[in-house]
Coordinates of C-alpha atoms and ligand atoms in Angstrom, one line a residue:
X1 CA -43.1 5.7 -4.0
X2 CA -40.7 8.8 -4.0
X3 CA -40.3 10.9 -7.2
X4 CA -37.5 10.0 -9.8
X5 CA -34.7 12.8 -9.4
X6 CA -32.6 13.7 -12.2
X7 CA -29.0 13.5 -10.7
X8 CA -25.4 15.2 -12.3
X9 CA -21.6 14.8 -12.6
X10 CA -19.8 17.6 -10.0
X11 CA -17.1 18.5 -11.8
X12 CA -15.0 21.8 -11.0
X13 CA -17.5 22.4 -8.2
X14 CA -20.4 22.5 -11.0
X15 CA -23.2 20.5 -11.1
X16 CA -23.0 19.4 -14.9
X17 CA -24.6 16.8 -17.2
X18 CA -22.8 14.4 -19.8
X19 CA -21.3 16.2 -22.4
X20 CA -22.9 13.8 -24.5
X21 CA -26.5 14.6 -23.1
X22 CA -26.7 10.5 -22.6
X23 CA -28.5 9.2 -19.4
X24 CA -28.8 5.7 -17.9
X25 CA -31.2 5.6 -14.9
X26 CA -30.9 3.3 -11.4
X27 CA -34.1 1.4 -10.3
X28 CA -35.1 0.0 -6.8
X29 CA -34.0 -3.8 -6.2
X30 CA -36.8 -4.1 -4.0
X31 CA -39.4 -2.9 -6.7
X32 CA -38.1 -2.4 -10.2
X33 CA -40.8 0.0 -11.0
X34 CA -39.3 2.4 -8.6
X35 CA -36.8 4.6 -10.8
X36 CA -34.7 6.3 -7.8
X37 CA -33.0 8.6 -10.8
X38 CA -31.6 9.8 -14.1
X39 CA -28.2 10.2 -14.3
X40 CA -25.4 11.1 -17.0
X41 CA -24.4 8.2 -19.2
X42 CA -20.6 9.9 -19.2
X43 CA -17.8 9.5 -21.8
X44 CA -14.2 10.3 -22.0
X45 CA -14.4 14.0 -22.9
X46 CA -16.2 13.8 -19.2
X47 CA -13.3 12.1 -17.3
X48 CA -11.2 14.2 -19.1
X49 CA -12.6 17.4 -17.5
X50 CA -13.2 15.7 -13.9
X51 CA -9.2 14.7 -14.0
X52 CA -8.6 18.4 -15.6
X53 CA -10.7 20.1 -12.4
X54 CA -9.3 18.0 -10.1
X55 CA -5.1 18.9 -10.9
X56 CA -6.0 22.3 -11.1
X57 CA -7.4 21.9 -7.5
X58 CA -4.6 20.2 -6.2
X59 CA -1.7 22.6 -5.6
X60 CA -4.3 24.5 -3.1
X61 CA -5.7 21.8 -1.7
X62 CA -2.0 20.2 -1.1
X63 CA -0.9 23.3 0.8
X64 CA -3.6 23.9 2.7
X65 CA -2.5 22.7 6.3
X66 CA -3.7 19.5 6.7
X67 CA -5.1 20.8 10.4
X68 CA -7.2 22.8 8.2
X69 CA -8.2 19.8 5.9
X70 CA -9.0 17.8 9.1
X71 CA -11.4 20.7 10.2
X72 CA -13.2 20.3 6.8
X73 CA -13.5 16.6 7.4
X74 CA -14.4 16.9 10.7
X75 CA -17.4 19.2 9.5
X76 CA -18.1 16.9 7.3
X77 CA -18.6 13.6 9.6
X78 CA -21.3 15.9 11.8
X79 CA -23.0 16.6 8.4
X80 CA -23.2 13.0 7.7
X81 CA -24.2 12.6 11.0
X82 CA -27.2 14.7 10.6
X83 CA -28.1 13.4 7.4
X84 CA -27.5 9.7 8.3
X85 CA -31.4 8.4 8.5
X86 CA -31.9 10.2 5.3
X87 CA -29.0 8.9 3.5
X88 CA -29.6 5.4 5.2
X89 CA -33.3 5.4 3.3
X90 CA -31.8 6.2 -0.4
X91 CA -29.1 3.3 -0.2
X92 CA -31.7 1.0 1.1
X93 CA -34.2 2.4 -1.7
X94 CA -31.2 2.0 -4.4
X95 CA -29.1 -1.1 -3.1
X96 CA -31.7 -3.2 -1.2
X97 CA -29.4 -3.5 2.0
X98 CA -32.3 -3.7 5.3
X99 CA -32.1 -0.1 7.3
X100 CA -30.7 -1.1 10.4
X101 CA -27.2 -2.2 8.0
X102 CA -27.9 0.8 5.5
X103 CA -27.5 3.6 8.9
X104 CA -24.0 1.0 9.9
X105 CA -22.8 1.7 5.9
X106 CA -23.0 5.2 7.0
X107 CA -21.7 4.8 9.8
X108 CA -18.5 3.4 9.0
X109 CA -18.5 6.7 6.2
X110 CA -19.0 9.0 9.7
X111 CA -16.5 6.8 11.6
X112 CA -14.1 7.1 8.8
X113 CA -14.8 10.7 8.2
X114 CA -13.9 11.2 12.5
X115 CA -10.4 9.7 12.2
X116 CA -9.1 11.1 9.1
X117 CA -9.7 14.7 10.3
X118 CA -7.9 13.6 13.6
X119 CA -5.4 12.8 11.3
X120 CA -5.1 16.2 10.3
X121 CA -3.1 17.2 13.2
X122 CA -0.8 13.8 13.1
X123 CA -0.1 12.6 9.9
X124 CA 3.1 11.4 11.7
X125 CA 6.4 10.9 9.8
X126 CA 9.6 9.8 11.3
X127 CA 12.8 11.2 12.9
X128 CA 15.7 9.0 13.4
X129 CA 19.3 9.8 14.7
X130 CA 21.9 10.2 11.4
X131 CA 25.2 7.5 11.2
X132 CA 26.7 11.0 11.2
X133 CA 27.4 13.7 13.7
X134 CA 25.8 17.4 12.9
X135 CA 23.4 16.0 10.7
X136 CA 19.6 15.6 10.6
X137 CA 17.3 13.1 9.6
X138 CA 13.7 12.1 8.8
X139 CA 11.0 10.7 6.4
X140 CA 7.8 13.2 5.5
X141 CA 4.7 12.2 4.1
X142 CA 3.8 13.8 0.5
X143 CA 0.3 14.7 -1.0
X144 CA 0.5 12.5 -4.9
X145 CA -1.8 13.9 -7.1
X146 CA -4.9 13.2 -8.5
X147 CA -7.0 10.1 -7.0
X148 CA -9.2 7.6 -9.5
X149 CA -11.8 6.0 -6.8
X150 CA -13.9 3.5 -8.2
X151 CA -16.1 1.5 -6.1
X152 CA -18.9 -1.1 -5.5
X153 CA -22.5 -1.2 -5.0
X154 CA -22.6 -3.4 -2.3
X155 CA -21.3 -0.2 0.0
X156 CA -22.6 2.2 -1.6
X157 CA -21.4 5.2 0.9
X158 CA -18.9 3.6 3.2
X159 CA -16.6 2.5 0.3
X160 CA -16.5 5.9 -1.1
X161 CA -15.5 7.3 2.6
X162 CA -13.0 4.5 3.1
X163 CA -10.9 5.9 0.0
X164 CA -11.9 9.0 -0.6
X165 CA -11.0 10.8 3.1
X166 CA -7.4 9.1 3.6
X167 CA -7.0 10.7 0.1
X168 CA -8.5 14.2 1.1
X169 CA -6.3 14.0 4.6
X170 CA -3.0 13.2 2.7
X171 CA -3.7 16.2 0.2
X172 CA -4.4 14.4 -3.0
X173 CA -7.4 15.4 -4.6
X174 CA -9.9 12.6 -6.4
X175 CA -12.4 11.4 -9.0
X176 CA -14.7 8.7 -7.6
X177 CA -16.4 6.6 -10.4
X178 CA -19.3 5.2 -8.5
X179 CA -20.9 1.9 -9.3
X180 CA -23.9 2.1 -11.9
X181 CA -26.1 0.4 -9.6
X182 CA -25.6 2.9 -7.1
X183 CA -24.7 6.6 -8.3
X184 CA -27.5 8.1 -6.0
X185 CA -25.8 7.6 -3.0
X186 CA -22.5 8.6 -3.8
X187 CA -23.7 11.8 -5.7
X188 CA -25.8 12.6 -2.4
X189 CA -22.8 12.0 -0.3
X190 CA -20.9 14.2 -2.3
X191 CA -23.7 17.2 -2.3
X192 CA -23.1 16.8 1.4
X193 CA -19.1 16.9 1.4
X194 CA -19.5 19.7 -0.6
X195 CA -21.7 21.5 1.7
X196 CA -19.0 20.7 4.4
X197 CA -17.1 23.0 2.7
X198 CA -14.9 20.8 0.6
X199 CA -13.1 23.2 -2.5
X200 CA -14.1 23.4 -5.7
X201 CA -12.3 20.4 -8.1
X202 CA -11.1 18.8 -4.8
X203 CA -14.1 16.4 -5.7
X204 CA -15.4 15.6 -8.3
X205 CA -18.0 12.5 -9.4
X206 CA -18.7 11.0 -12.4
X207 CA -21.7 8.4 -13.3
X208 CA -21.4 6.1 -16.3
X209 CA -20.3 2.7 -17.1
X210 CA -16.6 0.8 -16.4
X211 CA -15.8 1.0 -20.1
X212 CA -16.7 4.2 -20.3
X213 CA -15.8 6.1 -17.5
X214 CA -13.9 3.1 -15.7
X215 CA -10.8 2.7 -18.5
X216 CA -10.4 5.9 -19.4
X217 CA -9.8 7.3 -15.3
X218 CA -7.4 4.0 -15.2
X219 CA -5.5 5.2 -18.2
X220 CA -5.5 8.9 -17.8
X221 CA -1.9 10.0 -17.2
X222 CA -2.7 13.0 -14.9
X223 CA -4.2 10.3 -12.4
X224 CA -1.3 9.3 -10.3
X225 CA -3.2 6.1 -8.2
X226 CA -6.4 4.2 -8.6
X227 CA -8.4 2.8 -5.3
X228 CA -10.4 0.1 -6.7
X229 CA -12.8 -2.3 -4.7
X230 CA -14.7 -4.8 -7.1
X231 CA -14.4 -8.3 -8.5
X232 CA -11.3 -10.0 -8.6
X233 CA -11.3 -10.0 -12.2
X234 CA -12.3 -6.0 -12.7
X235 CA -9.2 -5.4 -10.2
X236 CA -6.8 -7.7 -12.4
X237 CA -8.4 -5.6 -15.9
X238 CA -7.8 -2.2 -14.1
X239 CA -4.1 -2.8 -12.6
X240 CA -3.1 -4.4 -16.2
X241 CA -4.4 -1.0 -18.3
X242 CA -2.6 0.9 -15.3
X243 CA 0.4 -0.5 -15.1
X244 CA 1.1 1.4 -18.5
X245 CA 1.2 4.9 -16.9
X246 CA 2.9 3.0 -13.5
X247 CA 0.3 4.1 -11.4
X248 CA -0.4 3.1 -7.3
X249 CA -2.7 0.9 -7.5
X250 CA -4.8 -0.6 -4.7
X251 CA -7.4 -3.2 -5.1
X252 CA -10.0 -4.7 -2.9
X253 CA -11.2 -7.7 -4.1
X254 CA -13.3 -10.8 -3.7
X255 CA -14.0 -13.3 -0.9
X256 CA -14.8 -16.5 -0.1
X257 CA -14.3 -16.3 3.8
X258 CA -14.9 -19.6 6.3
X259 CA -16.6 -19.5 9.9
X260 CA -14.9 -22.6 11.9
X261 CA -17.4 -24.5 14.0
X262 CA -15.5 -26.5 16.3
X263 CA -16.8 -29.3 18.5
X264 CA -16.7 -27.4 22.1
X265 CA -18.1 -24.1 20.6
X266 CA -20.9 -21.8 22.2
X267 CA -23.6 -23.0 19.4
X268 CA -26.5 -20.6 20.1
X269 CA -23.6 -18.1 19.7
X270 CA -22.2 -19.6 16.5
X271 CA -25.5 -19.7 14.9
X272 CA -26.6 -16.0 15.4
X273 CA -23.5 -15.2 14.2
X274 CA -23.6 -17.0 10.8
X275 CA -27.2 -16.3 10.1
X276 CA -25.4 -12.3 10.4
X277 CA -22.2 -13.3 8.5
X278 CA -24.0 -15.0 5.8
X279 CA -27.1 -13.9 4.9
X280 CA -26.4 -10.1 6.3
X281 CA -26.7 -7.8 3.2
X282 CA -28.5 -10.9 1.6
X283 CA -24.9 -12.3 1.5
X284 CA -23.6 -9.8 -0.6
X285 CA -20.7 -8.7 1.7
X286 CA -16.8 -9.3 0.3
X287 CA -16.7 -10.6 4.0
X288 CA -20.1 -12.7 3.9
X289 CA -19.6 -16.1 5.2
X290 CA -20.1 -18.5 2.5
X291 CA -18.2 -21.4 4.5
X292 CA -19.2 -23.2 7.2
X293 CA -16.7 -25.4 8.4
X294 CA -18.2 -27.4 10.9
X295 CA -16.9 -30.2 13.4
X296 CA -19.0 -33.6 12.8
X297 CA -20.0 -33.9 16.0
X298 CA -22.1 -31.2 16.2
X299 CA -22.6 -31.0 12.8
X300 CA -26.5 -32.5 13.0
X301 CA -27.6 -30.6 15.4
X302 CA -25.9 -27.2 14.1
X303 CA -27.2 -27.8 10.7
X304 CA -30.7 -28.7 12.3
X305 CA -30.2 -25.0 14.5
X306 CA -29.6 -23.1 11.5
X307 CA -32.3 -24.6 9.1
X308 CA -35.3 -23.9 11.4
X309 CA -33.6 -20.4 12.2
X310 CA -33.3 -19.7 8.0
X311 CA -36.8 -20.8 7.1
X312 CA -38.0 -18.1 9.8
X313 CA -36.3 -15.3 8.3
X314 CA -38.8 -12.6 6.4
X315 CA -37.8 -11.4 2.8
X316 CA -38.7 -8.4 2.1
X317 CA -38.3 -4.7 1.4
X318 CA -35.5 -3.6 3.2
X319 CA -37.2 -0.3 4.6
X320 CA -40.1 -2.4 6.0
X321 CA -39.3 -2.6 9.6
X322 CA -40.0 -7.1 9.6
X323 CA -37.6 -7.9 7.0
X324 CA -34.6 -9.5 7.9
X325 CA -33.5 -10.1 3.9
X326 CA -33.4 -7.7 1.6
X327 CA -33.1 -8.6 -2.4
X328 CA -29.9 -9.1 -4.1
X329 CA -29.2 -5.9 -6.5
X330 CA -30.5 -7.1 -10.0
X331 CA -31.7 -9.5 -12.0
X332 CA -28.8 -10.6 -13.6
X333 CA -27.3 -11.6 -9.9
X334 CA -30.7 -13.4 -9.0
X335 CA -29.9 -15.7 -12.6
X336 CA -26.2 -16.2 -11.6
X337 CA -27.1 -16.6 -8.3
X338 CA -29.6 -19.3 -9.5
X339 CA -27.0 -20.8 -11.6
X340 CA -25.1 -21.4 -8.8
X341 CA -27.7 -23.2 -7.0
X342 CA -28.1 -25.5 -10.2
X343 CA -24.6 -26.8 -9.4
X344 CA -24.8 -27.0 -5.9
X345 CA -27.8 -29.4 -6.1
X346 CA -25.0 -31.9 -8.3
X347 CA -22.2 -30.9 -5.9
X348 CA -24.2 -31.1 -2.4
X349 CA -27.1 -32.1 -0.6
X350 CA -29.6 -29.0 -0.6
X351 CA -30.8 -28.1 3.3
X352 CA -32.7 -24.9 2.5
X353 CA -33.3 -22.3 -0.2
X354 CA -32.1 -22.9 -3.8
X355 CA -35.0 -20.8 -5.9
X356 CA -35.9 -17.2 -7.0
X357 CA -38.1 -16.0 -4.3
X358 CA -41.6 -14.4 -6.0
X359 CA -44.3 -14.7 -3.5
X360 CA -46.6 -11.8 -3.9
X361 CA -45.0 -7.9 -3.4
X362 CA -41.2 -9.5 -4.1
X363 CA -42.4 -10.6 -7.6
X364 CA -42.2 -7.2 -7.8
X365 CA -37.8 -7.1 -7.0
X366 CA -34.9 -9.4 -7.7
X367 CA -35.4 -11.8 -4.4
X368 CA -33.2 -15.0 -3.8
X369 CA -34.2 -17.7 -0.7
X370 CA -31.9 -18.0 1.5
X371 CA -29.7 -21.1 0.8
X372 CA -28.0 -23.7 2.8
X373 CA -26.1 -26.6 1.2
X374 CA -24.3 -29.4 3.0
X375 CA -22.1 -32.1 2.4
X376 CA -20.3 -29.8 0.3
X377 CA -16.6 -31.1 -0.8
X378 CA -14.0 -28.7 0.2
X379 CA -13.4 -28.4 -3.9
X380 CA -16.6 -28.3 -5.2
X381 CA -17.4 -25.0 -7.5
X382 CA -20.1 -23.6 -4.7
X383 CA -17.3 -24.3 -1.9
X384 CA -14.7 -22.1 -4.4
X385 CA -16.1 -19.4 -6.1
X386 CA -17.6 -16.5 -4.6
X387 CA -21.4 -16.5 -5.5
X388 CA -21.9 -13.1 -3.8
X389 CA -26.0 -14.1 -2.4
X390 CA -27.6 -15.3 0.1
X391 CA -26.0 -19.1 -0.1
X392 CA -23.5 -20.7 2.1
X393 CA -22.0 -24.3 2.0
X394 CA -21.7 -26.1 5.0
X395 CA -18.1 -28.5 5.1
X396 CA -18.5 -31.3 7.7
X397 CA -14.9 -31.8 9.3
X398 CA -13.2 -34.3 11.7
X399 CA -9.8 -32.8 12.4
X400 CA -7.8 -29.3 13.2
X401 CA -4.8 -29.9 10.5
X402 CA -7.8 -30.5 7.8
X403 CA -9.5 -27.8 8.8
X404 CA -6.7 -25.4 8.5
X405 CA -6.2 -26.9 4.5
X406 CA -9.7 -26.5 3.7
X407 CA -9.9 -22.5 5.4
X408 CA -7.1 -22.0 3.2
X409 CA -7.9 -23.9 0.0
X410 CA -9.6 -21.3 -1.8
X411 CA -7.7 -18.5 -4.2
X412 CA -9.4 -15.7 -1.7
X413 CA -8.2 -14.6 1.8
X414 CA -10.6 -11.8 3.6
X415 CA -12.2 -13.3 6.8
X416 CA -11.4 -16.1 8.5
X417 CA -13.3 -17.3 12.1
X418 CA -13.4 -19.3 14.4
X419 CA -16.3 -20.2 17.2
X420 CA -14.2 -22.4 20.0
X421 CA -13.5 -22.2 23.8
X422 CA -10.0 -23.7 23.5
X423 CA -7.5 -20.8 23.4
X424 CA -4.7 -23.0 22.0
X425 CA -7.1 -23.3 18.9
X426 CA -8.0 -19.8 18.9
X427 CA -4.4 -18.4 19.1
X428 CA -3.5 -21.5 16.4
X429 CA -6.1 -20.2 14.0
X430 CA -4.6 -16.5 14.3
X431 CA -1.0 -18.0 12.8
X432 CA -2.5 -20.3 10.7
X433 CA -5.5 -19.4 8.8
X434 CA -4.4 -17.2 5.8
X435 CA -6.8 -13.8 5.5
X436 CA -6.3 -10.4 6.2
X437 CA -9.0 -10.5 9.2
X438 CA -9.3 -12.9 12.1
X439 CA -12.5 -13.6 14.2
X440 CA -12.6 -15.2 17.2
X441 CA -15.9 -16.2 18.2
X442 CA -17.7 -13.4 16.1
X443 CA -18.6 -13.7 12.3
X444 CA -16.6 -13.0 9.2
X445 CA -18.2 -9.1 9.8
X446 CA -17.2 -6.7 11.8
X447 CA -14.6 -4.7 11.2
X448 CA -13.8 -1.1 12.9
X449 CA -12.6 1.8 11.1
X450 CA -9.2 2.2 12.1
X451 CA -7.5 -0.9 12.3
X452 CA -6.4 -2.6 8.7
X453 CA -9.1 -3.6 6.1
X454 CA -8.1 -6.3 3.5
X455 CA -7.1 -9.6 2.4
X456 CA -4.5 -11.8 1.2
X457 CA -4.0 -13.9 -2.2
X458 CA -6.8 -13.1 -4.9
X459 CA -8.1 -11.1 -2.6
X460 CA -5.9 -8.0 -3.1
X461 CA -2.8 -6.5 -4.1
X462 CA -1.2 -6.1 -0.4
X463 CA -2.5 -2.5 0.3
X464 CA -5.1 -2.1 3.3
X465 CA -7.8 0.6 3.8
X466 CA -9.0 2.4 6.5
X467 CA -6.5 2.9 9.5
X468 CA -3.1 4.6 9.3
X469 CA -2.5 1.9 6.5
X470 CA -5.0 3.7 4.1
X471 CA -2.2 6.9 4.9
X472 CA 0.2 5.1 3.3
X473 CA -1.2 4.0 -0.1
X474 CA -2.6 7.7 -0.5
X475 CA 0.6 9.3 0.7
X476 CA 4.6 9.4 -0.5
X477 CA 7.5 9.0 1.9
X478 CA 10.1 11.6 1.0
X479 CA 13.4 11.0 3.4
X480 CA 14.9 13.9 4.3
X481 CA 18.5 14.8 5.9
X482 CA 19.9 18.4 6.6
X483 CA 23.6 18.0 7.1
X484 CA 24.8 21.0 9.4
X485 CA 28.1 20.4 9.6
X486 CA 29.6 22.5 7.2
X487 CA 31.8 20.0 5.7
X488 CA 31.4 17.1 3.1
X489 CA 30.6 13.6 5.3
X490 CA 29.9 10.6 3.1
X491 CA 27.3 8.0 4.3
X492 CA 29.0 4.7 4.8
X493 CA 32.1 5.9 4.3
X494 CA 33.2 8.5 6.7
X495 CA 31.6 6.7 9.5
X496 CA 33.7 5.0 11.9
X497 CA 32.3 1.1 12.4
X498 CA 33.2 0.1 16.3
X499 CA 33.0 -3.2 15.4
X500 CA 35.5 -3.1 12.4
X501 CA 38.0 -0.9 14.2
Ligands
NAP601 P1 -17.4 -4.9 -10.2 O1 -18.4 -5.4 -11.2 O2 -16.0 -5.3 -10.3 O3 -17.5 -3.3 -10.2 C1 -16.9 -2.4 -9.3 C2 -16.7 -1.1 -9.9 O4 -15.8 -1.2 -11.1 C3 -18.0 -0.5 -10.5 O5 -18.0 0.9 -10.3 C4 -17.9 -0.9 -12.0 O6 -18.7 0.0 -12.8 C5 -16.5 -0.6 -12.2 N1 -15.9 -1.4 -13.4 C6 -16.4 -2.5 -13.9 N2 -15.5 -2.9 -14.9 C7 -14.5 -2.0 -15.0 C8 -13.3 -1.9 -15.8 N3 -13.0 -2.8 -16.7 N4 -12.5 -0.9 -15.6 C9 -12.8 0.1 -14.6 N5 -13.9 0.0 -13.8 C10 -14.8 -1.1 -14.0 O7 -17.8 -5.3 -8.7 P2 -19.2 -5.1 -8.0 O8 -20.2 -6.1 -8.5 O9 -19.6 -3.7 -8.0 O10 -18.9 -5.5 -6.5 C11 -18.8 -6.8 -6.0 C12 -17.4 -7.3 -5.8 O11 -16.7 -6.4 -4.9 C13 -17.3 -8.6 -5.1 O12 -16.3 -9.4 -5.7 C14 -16.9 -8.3 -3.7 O13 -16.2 -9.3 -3.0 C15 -16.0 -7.1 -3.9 N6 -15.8 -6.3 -2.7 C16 -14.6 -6.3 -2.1 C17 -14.4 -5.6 -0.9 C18 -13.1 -5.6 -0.2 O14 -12.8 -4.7 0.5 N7 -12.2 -6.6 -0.5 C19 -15.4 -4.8 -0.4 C20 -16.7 -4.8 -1.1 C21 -16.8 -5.6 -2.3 P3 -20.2 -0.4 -13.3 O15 -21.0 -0.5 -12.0 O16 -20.6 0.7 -14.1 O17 -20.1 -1.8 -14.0

């Protein structure tokens, strides 16, 4: 077991505790006796003095040359880089995720980190031609202000990257709120930003609860946007309490995303691919597949694939090289994870799974079997609502058009895939499935760090992450137009129309 560590806010470039004094600690899914670290139990006077350091930052940090602020980021990523196996073992320690997808999490943060400071020499506005002679136009991008980031525990390092270096790029400055299950990794990651040589109050992190530190960064008026990636409902709470200071606002939200087994598809294929999608990160993924909507006539022998494939897969400690399931985060998700099960077993017919899992050393953690229901009804509660574990419900279909109302009957819109050979279908399923991603004959996970991330409906509030997208939610268009004529032209007005004479 590795020592408890005694973890702070950075605020103003200072390593601080709670003004307050309060702690709260964070404890090992995997083993609950293994207390990763203390950290402040913070307050408003806190987020107060985070939001404070970080608008006194921002005028320098906004006119620094963004070339400059990509050099910083680009230190950064080879930081991360070098510290990646190390920061790979704390989130698996502190979330649970298996090592193999805790080094891809950081990844995605080193990935992330790559592109942004690229960006540093783009951050590409527009010129277009004026209506008018002698006159000049374009559109610049514009640093806002001060950032609120407030993320997840389910990605404990990449989620903070995903928001947090657009931001930095763009010239805004930020106060990242990290989830209570998993300040470790996000204060480590900052330590290492900070050693990258990010400024003084540029950053700044503080640990404590979403009431509060959470409601008082969403209703401080010197925070000009919010990045929020959480449960629907937190997302709903936070852009309600922020529409009262008319912040930005962009929310990440929940899932419930299908994989499409259809009757010609490459099943050996399909099946690695959902035992990825859905029980990956013990199916705690906003992208996890927690649909399978599979053609009847392959539906016995699919189901039959992916049972014996399920009951071989090891639970276990995460860091221990033979597991292929790590535990969900806590307790409480094992019992509402459990609870779901409950109503599965009236909904559906239980294939696999269903119970706590307490054999021996995980008796020790917060472990859920793996779980496969089928038979499910396209509106059953366990075919709607995201359950966020290690359970997926299997939708026996006979036609394309009701497959295409099931994909899209739920209130979410992430991932959709689709395993097929027939390109008519895959190119079909493209137009017609309603998400933010598309798979084609890969699982609901897998998304790269510079195209758009994010979903439709319930899912979000139209903003995407990552990409040149995430440029434009932390960014402000200001159109510009020098007129060097030396006289007064009107738009509209002194323009002659060809086609009106
Ligand atoms: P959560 O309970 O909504 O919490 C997310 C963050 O919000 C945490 O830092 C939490 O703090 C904070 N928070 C909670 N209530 C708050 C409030 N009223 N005001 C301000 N902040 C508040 O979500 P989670 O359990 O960490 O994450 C799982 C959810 O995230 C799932 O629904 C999943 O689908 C979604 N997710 C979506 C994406 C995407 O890109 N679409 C990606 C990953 C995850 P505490 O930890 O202190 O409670």
């Amino acid at each position: 077991m590795t020592a408890t560590m005694t973890y702070h806010n950075l605020i103003g470039g200072k390593w601080v505790d709670a003004r307050s004094g309060r702690t709260f600690t964070s404890a090992s899914p995997a083993n609950r006796d293994d207390v990763i670290g203390t950290f402040p139990a913070s307050g408003v006077e806190d987020v107060d003095a985070a939001v404070a350091a970080a608008k006194g930052a921002f005028s320098g940090w906004s006119l620094t040359p963004a070339p400059k602020r990509g050099e910083i980021l680009f230190k950064v990523a080879r930081l991360l880089a070098e510290h990646k196996e190390e920061l790979a073992r704390l989130m698996t320690r502190e979330m649970g995720k298996v090592l193999p997808e805790a080094r891809g999490d950081v990844q995605e943060a080193i990935d992330v980190a790559y592109y942004m400071a690229g960006e540093g020499r783009r951050l590409f506005g527009m010129t277009v031609p004026s209506e008018m002679p002698d006159k000049f136009a374009m559109a610049i991008r514009r640093p806002i202000g001060v950032a609120g980031i407030i993320t997840p525990w389910n990605f404990p390092i990449a989620i903070p990257a995903w928001k947090l270096f657009p931001a930095l790029i763009c010239g805004d400055t930020a106060v990242i709120k990290p989830a209570s299950d998993t300040p470790a990794c996000v204060v480590r990651f900052a330590e290492i930003l900070m050693e990258g040589g990010i400024p003084d109050g540029v950053l700044n992190v503080v640990t404590g609860s979403g009431d509060a530190v959470g409601h008082p960064l969403v209703e401080h008026p010197d925070v000009r946007i919010i990045s929020f990636t959480g449960h629907t409902e937190t997302g709903i709470d936070i852009s309600t309490r922020a529409a009262q200071t008319l912040k930005r606002v962009s929310l990440e939200l929940g899932g419930k995303n299908p994989i499409v087994i259809w009757e010609d598809a490459d099943l050996q294929l399909a099946l690695d691919s959902v035992v990825w999608s859905a029980f990956g990160t013990s199916g705690q993924r906003c992208t996890a597949a927690s649909r399978l909507i599979v053609h009847r006539n392959v539906h016995d022998q699919f189901l039959e694939m992916l049972r014996k494939r399920v009951a071989s897969l090891v639970l276990g400690d995460g860091l221990e090289e033979k597991t292929d399931v790590g535990p969900v985060i806590n307790d409480r998700a094992v019992e509402r994870i459990a609870g779901y099960a409950a109503i599965g077993r009236n909904e559906a017919e239980l294939v696999i799974g269903g119970e706590p899992a307490n054999d021996g050393a995980l008796a020790r953690g917060s472990f859920f079997q793996p779980t496969i229901f089928t038979d499910v009804k396209p509106d059953a509660r366990i075919a709607q609502e995201e359950i966020f574990g290690p359970v997926t419900s299997v939708i026996p279909v006979d036609d394309w058009e009701e497959t295409v109302r099931i994909v899209n009957s739920v209130k979410y819109g992430l991932s959709t895939s689709l395993f097929t050979r027939v390109v008519n279908l895959a190119f079909r399923s493209i137009r017609d499935f309603d998400s933010g991603l598309g798979y084609v004959n890969h699982g609901t996970i897998g998304a790269e760090a510079h195209l758009p991330f994010g979903g439709t409906k319930a899912t979000g509030n139209g903003h995407r992450e990552v990409g040149q997208a995430a440029l434009d939610f932390f960014s402000e268009w200001k159109s510009v137009y020098v007129d060097y004529s030396g006289k007064l032209q009107r738009a509209q007005i002194d323009t002659t129309f060809v086609d009106q004479g």
